PDB file of C-alpha atoms in Angstrom:
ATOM      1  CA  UNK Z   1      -7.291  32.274 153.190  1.00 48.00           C
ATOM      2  CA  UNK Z   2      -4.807  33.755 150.914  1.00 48.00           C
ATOM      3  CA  UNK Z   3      -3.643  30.632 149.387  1.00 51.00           C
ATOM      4  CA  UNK Z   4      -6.912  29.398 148.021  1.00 54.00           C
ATOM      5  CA  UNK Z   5      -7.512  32.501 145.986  1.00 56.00           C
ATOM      6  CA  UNK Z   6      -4.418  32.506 144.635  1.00 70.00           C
ATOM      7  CA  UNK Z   7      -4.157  28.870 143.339  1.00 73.00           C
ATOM      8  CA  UNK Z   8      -7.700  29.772 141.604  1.00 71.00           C
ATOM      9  CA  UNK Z   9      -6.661  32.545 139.928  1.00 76.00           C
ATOM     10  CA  UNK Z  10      -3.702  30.531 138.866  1.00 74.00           C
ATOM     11  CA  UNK Z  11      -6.183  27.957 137.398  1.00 74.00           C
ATOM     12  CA  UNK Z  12      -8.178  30.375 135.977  1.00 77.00           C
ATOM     13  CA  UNK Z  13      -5.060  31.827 134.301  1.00 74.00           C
ATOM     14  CA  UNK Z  14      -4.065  29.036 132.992  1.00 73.00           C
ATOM     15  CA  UNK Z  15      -8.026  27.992 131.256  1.00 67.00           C
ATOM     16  CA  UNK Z  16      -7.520  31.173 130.104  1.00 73.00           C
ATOM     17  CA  UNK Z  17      -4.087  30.730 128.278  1.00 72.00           C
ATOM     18  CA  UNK Z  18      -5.371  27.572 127.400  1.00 71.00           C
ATOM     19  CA  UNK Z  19      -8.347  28.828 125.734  1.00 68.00           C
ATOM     20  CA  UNK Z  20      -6.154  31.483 123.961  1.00 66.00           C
ATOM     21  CA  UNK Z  21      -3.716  28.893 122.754  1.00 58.00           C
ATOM     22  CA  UNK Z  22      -6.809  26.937 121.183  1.00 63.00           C
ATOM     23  CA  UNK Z  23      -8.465  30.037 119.670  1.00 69.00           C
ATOM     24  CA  UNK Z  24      -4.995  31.141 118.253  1.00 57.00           C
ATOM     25  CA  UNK Z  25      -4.610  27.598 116.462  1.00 56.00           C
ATOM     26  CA  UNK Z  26      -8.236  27.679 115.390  1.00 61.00           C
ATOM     27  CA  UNK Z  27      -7.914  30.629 113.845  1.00 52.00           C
ATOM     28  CA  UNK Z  28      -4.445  29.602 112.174  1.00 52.00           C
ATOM     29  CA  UNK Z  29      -6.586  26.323 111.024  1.00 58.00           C
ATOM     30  CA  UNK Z  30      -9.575  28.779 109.568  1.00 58.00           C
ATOM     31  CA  UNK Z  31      -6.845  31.104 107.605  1.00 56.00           C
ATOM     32  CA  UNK Z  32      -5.005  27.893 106.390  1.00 58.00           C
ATOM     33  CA  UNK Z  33      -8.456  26.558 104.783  1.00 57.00           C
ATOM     34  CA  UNK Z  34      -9.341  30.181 103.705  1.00 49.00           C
ATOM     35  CA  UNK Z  35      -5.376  30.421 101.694  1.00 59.00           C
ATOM     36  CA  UNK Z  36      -5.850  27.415 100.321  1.00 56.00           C
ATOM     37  CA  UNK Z  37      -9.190  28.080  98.844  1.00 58.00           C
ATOM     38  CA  UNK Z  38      -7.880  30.953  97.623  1.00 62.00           C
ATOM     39  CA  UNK Z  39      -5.340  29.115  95.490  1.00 71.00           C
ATOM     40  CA  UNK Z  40      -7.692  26.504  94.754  1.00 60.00           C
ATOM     41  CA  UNK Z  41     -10.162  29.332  92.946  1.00 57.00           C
ATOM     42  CA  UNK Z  42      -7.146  30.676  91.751  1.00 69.00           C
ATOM     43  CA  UNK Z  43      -5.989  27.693  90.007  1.00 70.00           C
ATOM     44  CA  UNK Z  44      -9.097  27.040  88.816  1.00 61.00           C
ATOM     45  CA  UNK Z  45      -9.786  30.320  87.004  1.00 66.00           C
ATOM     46  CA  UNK Z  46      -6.279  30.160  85.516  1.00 66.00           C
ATOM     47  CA  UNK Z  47      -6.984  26.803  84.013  1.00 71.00           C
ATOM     48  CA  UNK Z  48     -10.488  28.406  82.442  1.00 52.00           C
ATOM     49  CA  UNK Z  49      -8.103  31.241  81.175  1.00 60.00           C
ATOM     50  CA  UNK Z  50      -5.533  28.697  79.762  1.00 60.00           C
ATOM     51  CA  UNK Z  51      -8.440  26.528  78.009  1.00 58.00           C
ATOM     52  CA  UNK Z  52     -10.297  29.344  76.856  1.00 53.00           C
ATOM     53  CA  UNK Z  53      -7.081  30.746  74.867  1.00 55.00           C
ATOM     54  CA  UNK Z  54      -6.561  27.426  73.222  1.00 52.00           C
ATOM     55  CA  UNK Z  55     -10.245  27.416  72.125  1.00 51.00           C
ATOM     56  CA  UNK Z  56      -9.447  30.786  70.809  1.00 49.00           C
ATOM     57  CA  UNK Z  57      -6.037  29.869  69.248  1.00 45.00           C
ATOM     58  CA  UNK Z  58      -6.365  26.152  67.870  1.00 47.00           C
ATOM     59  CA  UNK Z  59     -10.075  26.350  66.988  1.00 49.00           C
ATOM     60  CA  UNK Z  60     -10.887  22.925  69.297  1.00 47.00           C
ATOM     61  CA  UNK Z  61     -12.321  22.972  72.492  1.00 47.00           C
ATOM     62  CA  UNK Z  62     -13.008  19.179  74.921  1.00 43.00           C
ATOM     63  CA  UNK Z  63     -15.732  17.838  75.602  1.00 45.00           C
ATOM     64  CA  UNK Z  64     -16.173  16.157  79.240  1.00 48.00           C
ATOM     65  CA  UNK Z  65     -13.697  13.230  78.314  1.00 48.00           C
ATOM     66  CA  UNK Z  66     -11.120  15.431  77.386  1.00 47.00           C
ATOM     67  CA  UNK Z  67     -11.183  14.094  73.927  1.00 46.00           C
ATOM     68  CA  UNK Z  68     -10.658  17.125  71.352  1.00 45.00           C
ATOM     69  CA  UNK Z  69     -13.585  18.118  69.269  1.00 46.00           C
ATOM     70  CA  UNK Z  70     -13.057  20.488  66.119  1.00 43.00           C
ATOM     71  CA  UNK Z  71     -15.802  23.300  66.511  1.00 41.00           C
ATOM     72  CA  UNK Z  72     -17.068  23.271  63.372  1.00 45.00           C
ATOM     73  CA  UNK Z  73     -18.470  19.591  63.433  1.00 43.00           C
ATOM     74  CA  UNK Z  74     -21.925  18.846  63.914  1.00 43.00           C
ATOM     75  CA  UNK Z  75     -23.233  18.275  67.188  1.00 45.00           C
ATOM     76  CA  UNK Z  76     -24.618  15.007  67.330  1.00 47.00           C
ATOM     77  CA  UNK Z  77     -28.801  14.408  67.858  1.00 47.00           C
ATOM     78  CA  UNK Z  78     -30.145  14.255  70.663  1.00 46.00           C
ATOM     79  CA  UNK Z  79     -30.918  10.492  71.915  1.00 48.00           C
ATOM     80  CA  UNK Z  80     -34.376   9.653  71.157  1.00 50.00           C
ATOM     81  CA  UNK Z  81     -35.070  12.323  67.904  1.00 46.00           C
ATOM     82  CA  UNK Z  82     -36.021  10.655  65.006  1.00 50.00           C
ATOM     83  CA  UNK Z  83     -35.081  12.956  61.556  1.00 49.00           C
ATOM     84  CA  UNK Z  84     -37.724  12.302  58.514  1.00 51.00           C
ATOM     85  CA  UNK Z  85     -36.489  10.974  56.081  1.00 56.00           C
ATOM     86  CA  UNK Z  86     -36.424  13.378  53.264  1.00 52.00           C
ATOM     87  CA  UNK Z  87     -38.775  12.622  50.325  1.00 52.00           C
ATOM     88  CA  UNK Z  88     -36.395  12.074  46.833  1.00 53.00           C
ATOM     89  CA  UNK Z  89     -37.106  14.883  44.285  1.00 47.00           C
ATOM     90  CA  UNK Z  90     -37.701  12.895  40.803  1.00 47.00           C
ATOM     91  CA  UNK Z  91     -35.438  13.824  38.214  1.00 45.00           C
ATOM     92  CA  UNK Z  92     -36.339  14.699  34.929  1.00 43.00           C
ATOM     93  CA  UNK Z  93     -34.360  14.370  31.936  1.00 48.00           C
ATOM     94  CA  UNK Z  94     -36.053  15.653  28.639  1.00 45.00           C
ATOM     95  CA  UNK Z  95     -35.389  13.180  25.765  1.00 48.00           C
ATOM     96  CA  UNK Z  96     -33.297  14.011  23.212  1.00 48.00           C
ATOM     97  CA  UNK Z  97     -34.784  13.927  19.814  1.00 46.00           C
ATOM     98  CA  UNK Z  98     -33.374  11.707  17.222  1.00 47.00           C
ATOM     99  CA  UNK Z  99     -30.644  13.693  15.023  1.00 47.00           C
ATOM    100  CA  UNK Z 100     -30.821  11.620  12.266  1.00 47.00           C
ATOM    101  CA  UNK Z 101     -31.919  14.148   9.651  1.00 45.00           C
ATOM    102  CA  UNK Z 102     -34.220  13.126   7.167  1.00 47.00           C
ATOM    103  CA  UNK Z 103     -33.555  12.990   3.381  1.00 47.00           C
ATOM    104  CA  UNK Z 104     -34.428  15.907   1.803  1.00 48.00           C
ATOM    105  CA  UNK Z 105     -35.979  14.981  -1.593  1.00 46.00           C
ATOM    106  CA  UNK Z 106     -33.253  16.476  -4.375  1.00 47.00           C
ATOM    107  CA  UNK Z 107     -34.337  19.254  -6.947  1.00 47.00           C
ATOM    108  CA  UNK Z 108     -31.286  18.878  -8.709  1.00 45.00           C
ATOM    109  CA  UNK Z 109     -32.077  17.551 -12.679  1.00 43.00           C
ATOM    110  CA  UNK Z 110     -30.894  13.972 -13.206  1.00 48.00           C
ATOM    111  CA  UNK Z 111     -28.247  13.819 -15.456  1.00 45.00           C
ATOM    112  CA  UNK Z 112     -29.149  11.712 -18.922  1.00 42.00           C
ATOM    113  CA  UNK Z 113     -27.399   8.777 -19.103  1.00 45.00           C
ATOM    114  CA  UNK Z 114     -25.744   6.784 -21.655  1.00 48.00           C
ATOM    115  CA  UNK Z 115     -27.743   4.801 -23.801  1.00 47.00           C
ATOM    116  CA  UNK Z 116     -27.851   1.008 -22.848  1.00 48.00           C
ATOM    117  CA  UNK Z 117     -26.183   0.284 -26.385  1.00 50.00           C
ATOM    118  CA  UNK Z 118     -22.713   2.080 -25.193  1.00 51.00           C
ATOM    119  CA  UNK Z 119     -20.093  -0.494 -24.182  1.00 50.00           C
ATOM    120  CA  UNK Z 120     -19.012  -1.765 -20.975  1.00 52.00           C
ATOM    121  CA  UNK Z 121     -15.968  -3.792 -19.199  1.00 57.00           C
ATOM    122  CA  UNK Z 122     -17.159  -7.571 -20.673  1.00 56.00           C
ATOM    123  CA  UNK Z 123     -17.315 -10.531 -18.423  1.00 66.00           C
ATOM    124  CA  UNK Z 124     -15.081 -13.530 -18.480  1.00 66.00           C
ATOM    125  CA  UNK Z 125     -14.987 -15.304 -21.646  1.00 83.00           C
ATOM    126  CA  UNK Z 126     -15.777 -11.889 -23.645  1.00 91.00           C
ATOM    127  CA  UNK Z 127     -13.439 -10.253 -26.136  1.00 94.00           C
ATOM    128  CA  UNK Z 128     -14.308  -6.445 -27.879  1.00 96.00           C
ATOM    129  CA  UNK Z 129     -13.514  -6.874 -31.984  1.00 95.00           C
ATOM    130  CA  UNK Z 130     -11.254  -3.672 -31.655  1.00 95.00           C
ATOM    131  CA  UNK Z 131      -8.919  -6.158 -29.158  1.00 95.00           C
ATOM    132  CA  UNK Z 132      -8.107  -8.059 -32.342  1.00 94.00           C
ATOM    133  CA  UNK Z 133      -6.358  -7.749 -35.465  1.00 93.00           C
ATOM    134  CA  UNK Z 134      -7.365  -8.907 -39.138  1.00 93.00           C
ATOM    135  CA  UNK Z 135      -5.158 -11.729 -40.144  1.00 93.00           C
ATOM    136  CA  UNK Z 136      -5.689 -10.850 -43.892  1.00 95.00           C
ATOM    137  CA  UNK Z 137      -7.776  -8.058 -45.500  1.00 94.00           C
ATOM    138  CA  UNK Z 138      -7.630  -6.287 -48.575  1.00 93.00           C
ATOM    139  CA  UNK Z 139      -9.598  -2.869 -47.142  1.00 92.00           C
ATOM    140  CA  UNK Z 140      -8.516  -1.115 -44.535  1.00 92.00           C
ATOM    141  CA  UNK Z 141     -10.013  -0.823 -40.835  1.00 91.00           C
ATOM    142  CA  UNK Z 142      -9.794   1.701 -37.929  1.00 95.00           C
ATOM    143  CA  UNK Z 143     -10.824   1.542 -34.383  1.00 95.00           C
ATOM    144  CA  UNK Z 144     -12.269   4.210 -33.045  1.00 95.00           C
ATOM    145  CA  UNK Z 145     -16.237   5.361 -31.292  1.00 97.00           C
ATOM    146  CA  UNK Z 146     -18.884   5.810 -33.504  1.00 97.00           C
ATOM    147  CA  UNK Z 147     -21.948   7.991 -33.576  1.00 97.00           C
ATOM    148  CA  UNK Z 148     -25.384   6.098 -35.045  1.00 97.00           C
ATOM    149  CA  UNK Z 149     -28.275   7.955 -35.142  1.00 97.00           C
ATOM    150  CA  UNK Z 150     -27.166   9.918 -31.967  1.00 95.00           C
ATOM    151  CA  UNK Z 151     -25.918   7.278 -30.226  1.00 97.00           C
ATOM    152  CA  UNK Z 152     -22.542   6.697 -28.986  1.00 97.00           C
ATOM    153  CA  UNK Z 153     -20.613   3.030 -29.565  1.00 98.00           C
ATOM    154  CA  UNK Z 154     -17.203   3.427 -27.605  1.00 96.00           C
ATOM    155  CA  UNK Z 155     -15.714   0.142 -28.232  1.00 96.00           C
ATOM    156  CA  UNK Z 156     -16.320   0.087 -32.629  1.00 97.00           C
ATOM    157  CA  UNK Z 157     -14.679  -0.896 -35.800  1.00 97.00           C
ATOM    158  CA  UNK Z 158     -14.868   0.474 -38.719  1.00 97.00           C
ATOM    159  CA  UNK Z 159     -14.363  -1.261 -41.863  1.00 96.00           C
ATOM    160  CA  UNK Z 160     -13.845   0.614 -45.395  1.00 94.00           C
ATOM    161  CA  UNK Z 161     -16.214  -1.022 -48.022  1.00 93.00           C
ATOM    162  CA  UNK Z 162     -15.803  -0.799 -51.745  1.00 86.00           C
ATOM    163  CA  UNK Z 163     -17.572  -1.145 -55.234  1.00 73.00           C
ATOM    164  CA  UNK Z 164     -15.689  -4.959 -55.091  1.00 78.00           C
ATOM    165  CA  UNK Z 165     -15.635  -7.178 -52.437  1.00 83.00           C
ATOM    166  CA  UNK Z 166     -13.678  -6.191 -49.714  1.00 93.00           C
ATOM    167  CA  UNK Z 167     -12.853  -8.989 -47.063  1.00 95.00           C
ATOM    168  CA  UNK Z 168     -11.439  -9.199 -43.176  1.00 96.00           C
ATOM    169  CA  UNK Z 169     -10.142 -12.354 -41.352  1.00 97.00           C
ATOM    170  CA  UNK Z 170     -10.467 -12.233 -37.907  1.00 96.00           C
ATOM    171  CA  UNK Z 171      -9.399 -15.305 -35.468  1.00 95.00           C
ATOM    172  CA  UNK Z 172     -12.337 -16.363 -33.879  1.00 95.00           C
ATOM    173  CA  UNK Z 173     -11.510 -19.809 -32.350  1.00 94.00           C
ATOM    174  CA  UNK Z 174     -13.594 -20.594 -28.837  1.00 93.00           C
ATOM    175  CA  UNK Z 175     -15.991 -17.683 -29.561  1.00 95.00           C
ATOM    176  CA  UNK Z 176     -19.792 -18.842 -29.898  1.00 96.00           C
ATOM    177  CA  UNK Z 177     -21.006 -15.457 -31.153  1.00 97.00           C
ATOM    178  CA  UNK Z 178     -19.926 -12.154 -32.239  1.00 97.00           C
ATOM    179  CA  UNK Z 179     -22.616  -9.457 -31.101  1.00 98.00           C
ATOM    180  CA  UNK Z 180     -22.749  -6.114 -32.646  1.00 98.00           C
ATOM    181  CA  UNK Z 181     -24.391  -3.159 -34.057  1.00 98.00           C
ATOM    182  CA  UNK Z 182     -24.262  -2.789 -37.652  1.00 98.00           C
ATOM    183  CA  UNK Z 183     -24.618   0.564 -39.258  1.00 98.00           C
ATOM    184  CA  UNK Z 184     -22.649   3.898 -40.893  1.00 97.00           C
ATOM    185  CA  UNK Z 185     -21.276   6.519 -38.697  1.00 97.00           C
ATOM    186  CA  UNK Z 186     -23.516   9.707 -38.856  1.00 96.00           C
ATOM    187  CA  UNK Z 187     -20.374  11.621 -39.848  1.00 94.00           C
ATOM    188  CA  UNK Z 188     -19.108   9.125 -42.951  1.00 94.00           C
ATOM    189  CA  UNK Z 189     -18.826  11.645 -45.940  1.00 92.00           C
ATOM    190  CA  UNK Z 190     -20.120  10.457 -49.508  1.00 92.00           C
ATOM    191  CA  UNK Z 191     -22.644   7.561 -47.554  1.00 93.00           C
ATOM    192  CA  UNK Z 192     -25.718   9.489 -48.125  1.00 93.00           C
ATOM    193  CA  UNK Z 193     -28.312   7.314 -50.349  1.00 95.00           C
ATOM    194  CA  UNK Z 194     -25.210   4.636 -50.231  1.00 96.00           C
ATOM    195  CA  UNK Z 195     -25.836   1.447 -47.987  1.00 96.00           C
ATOM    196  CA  UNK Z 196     -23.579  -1.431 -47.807  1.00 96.00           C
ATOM    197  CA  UNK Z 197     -24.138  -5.620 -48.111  1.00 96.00           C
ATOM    198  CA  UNK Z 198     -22.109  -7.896 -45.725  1.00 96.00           C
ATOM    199  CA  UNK Z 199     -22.182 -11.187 -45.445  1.00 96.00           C
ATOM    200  CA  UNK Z 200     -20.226 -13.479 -43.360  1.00 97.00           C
ATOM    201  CA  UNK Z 201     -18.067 -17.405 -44.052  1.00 97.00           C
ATOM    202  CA  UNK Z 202     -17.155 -19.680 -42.005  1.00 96.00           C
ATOM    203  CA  UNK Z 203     -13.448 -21.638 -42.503  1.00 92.00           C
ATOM    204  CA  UNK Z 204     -14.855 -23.556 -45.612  1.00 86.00           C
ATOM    205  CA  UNK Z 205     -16.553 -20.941 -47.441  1.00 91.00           C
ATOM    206  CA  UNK Z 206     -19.914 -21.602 -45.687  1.00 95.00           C
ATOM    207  CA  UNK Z 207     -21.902 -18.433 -45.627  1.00 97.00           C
ATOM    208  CA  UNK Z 208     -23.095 -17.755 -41.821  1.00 96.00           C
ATOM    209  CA  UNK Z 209     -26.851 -16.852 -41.989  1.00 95.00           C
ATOM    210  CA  UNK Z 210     -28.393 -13.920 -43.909  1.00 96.00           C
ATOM    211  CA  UNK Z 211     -26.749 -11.280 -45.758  1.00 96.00           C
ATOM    212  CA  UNK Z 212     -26.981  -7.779 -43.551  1.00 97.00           C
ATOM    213  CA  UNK Z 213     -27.625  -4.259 -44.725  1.00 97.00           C
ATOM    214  CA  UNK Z 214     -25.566  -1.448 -43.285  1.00 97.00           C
ATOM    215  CA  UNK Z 215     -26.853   1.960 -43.855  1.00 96.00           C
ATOM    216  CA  UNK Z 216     -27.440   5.378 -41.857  1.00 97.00           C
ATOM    217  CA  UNK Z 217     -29.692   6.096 -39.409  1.00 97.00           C
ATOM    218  CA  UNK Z 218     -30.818   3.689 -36.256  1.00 97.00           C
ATOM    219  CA  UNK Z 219     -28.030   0.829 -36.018  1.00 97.00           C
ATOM    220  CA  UNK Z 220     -29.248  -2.675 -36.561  1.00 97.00           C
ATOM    221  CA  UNK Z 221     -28.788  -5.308 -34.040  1.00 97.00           C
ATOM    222  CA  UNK Z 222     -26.603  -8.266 -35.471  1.00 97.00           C
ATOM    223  CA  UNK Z 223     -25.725 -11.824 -33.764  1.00 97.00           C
ATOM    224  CA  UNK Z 224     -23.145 -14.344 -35.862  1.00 97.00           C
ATOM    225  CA  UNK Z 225     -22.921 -17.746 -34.610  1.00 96.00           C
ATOM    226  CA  UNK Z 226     -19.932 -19.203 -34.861  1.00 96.00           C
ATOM    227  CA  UNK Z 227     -20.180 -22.510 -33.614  1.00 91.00           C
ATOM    228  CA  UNK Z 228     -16.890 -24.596 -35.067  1.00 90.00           C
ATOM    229  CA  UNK Z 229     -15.412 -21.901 -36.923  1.00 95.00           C
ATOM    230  CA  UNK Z 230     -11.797 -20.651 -36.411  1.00 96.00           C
ATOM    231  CA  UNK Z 231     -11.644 -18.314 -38.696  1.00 96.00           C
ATOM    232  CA  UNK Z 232     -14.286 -15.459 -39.221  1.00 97.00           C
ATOM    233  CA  UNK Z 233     -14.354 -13.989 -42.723  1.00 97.00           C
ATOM    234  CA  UNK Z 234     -16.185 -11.130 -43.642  1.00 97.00           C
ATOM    235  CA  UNK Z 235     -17.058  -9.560 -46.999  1.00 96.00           C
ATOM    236  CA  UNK Z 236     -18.482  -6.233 -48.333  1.00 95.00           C
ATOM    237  CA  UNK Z 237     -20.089  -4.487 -51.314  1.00 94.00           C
ATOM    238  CA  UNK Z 238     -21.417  -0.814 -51.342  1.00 94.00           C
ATOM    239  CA  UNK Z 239     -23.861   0.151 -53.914  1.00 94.00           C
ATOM    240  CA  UNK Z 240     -26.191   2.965 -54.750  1.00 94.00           C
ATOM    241  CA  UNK Z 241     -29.653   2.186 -52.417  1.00 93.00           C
ATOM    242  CA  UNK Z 242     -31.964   3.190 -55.364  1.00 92.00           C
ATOM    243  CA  UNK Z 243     -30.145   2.259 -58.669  1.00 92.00           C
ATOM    244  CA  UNK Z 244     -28.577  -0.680 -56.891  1.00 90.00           C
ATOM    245  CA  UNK Z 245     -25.051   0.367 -58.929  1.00 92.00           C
ATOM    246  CA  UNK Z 246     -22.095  -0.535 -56.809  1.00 92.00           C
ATOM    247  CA  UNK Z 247     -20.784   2.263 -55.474  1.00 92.00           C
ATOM    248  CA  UNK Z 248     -17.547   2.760 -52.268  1.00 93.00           C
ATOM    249  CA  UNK Z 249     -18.615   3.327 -48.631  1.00 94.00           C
ATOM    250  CA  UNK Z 250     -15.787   4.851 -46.599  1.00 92.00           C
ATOM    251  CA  UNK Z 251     -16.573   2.858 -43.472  1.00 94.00           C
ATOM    252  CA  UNK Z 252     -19.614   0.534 -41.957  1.00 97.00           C
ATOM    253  CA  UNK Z 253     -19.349   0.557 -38.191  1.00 98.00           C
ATOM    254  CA  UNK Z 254     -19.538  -2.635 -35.688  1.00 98.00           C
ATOM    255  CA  UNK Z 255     -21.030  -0.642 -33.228  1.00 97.00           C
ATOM    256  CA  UNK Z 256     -19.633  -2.554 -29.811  1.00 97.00           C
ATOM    257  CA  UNK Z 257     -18.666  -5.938 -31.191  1.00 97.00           C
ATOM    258  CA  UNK Z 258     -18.443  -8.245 -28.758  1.00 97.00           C
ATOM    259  CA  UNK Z 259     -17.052 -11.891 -29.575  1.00 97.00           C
ATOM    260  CA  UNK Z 260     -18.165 -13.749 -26.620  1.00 96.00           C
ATOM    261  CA  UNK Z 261     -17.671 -17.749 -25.450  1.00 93.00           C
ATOM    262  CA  UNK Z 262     -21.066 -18.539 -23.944  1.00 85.00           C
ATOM    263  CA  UNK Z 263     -23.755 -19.067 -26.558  1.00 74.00           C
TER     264      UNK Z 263
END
């Protein structure tokens, strides 16, 4: 009977190691999964440490494709969301006004001008007396302005005039007229109550219109045609205007004489 029982126990013995052996390795198996949890979490929670440094450090941080991201740039809108779009504020720019200044009417006084009688630069074809010199005289001549009745001549000859005839040759050839303003210069001593007769020849001793009156005061207009004549020759007498006596004049002025080749 002593056999039986033994060889039991003996079984029972060994289930027993057996079930030791088992519990041993399932508990090495359950601390095996529990260490390497352990360095799972603690892998884990160094990489969070690690990425949340570089966040700190660079600024960046990744978005769930890895791909950097800087932190400062916009997040994107949701899918879906619609913005307004925002209404454009007119703009307004006030016109300029015009800077064009208007004329302001001047209070200054006008200045008088010259009267129209005062000579001027002469157009083609035109010659001034004073350009030319007598080819034979027996009086003598100046040029010089003279003063009329006020008025100024700039471009004037004066021509002396005695009790006898006095005469000047002037050239005249291609000259139509000779235009001038016959008178005595305001300033002639001895001319008061004096006036002086010329009268004007053509090449053969023709006489050229009228005989003209010099005197003082207002100059008189004179025009000489000289049509065919080369050779201008002029002659003058003074006299006394009352008695008619003949009597010197220092000068009569051509006031302006202009010798011109249009008629």
């Amino acid at each position: 009977m002593a056999a039986p029982v033994s060889l039991e126990r003996r079984l029972r013995a060994d289930v027993a190691e057996r079930h030791a052996v088992f519990r041993y390795f399932e508990w090495l198996k359950d601390h095996h999964k529990v260490a390497v949890g352990s360095l799972v979490v603690a892998a884990v929670g160094a990489l969070v440490t690690i990425l949340a440094l570089g966040r700190d450090v660079t600024g960046l941080e990744f978005s769930r494709n890895d791909e950097p991201r800087s932190v400062m740039s916009p997040a994107s809108d949701p899918p879906g969301v619609v913005l307004p779009t925002p209404t454009p504020i007119p703009s307004y720019m006030p016109e300029t006004p015009s800077e064009t200044p208007s004329k302001t009417p001047s209070t200054a006084p006008e200045t008088p001008t010259n009267p129209p009688e005062t000579s001027s630069e002469p157009s083609p074809g035109v010659r001034y007396l004073d350009e030319l010199d007598a080819d034979d005289r027996n009086g003598g001549y100046v040029r010089e302005p003279v003063n009329m009745a006020g008025k100024r001549y700039l471009r004037s000859v004066q021509l002396s005039c005695n009790s006898t005839r006095t005469y000047f040759v002037y050239p005249v050839a291609g000259m139509k007229t000779l235009d001038l303003w016959l008178g005595i210069d305001d300033q002639t001593t001895g001319a008061s109550g004096r006036v002086a007769d010329l009268t004007f020849y053509s090449d053969a001793g023709r006489q050229i219109g009228s005989t003209k009156t010099a005197k003082l005061g207002p100059a008189a207009k004179v025009q000489i045609p000289l049509d065919e004549v080369t050779q201008l020759t002029i002659r003058c007498v003074g006299r006394e205007l009352k008695s008619g006596d003949q009597e010197n004049v220092a000068h009569v002025a051509f006031g302006d004489a202009i010798l011109s080749a249009q008629p």
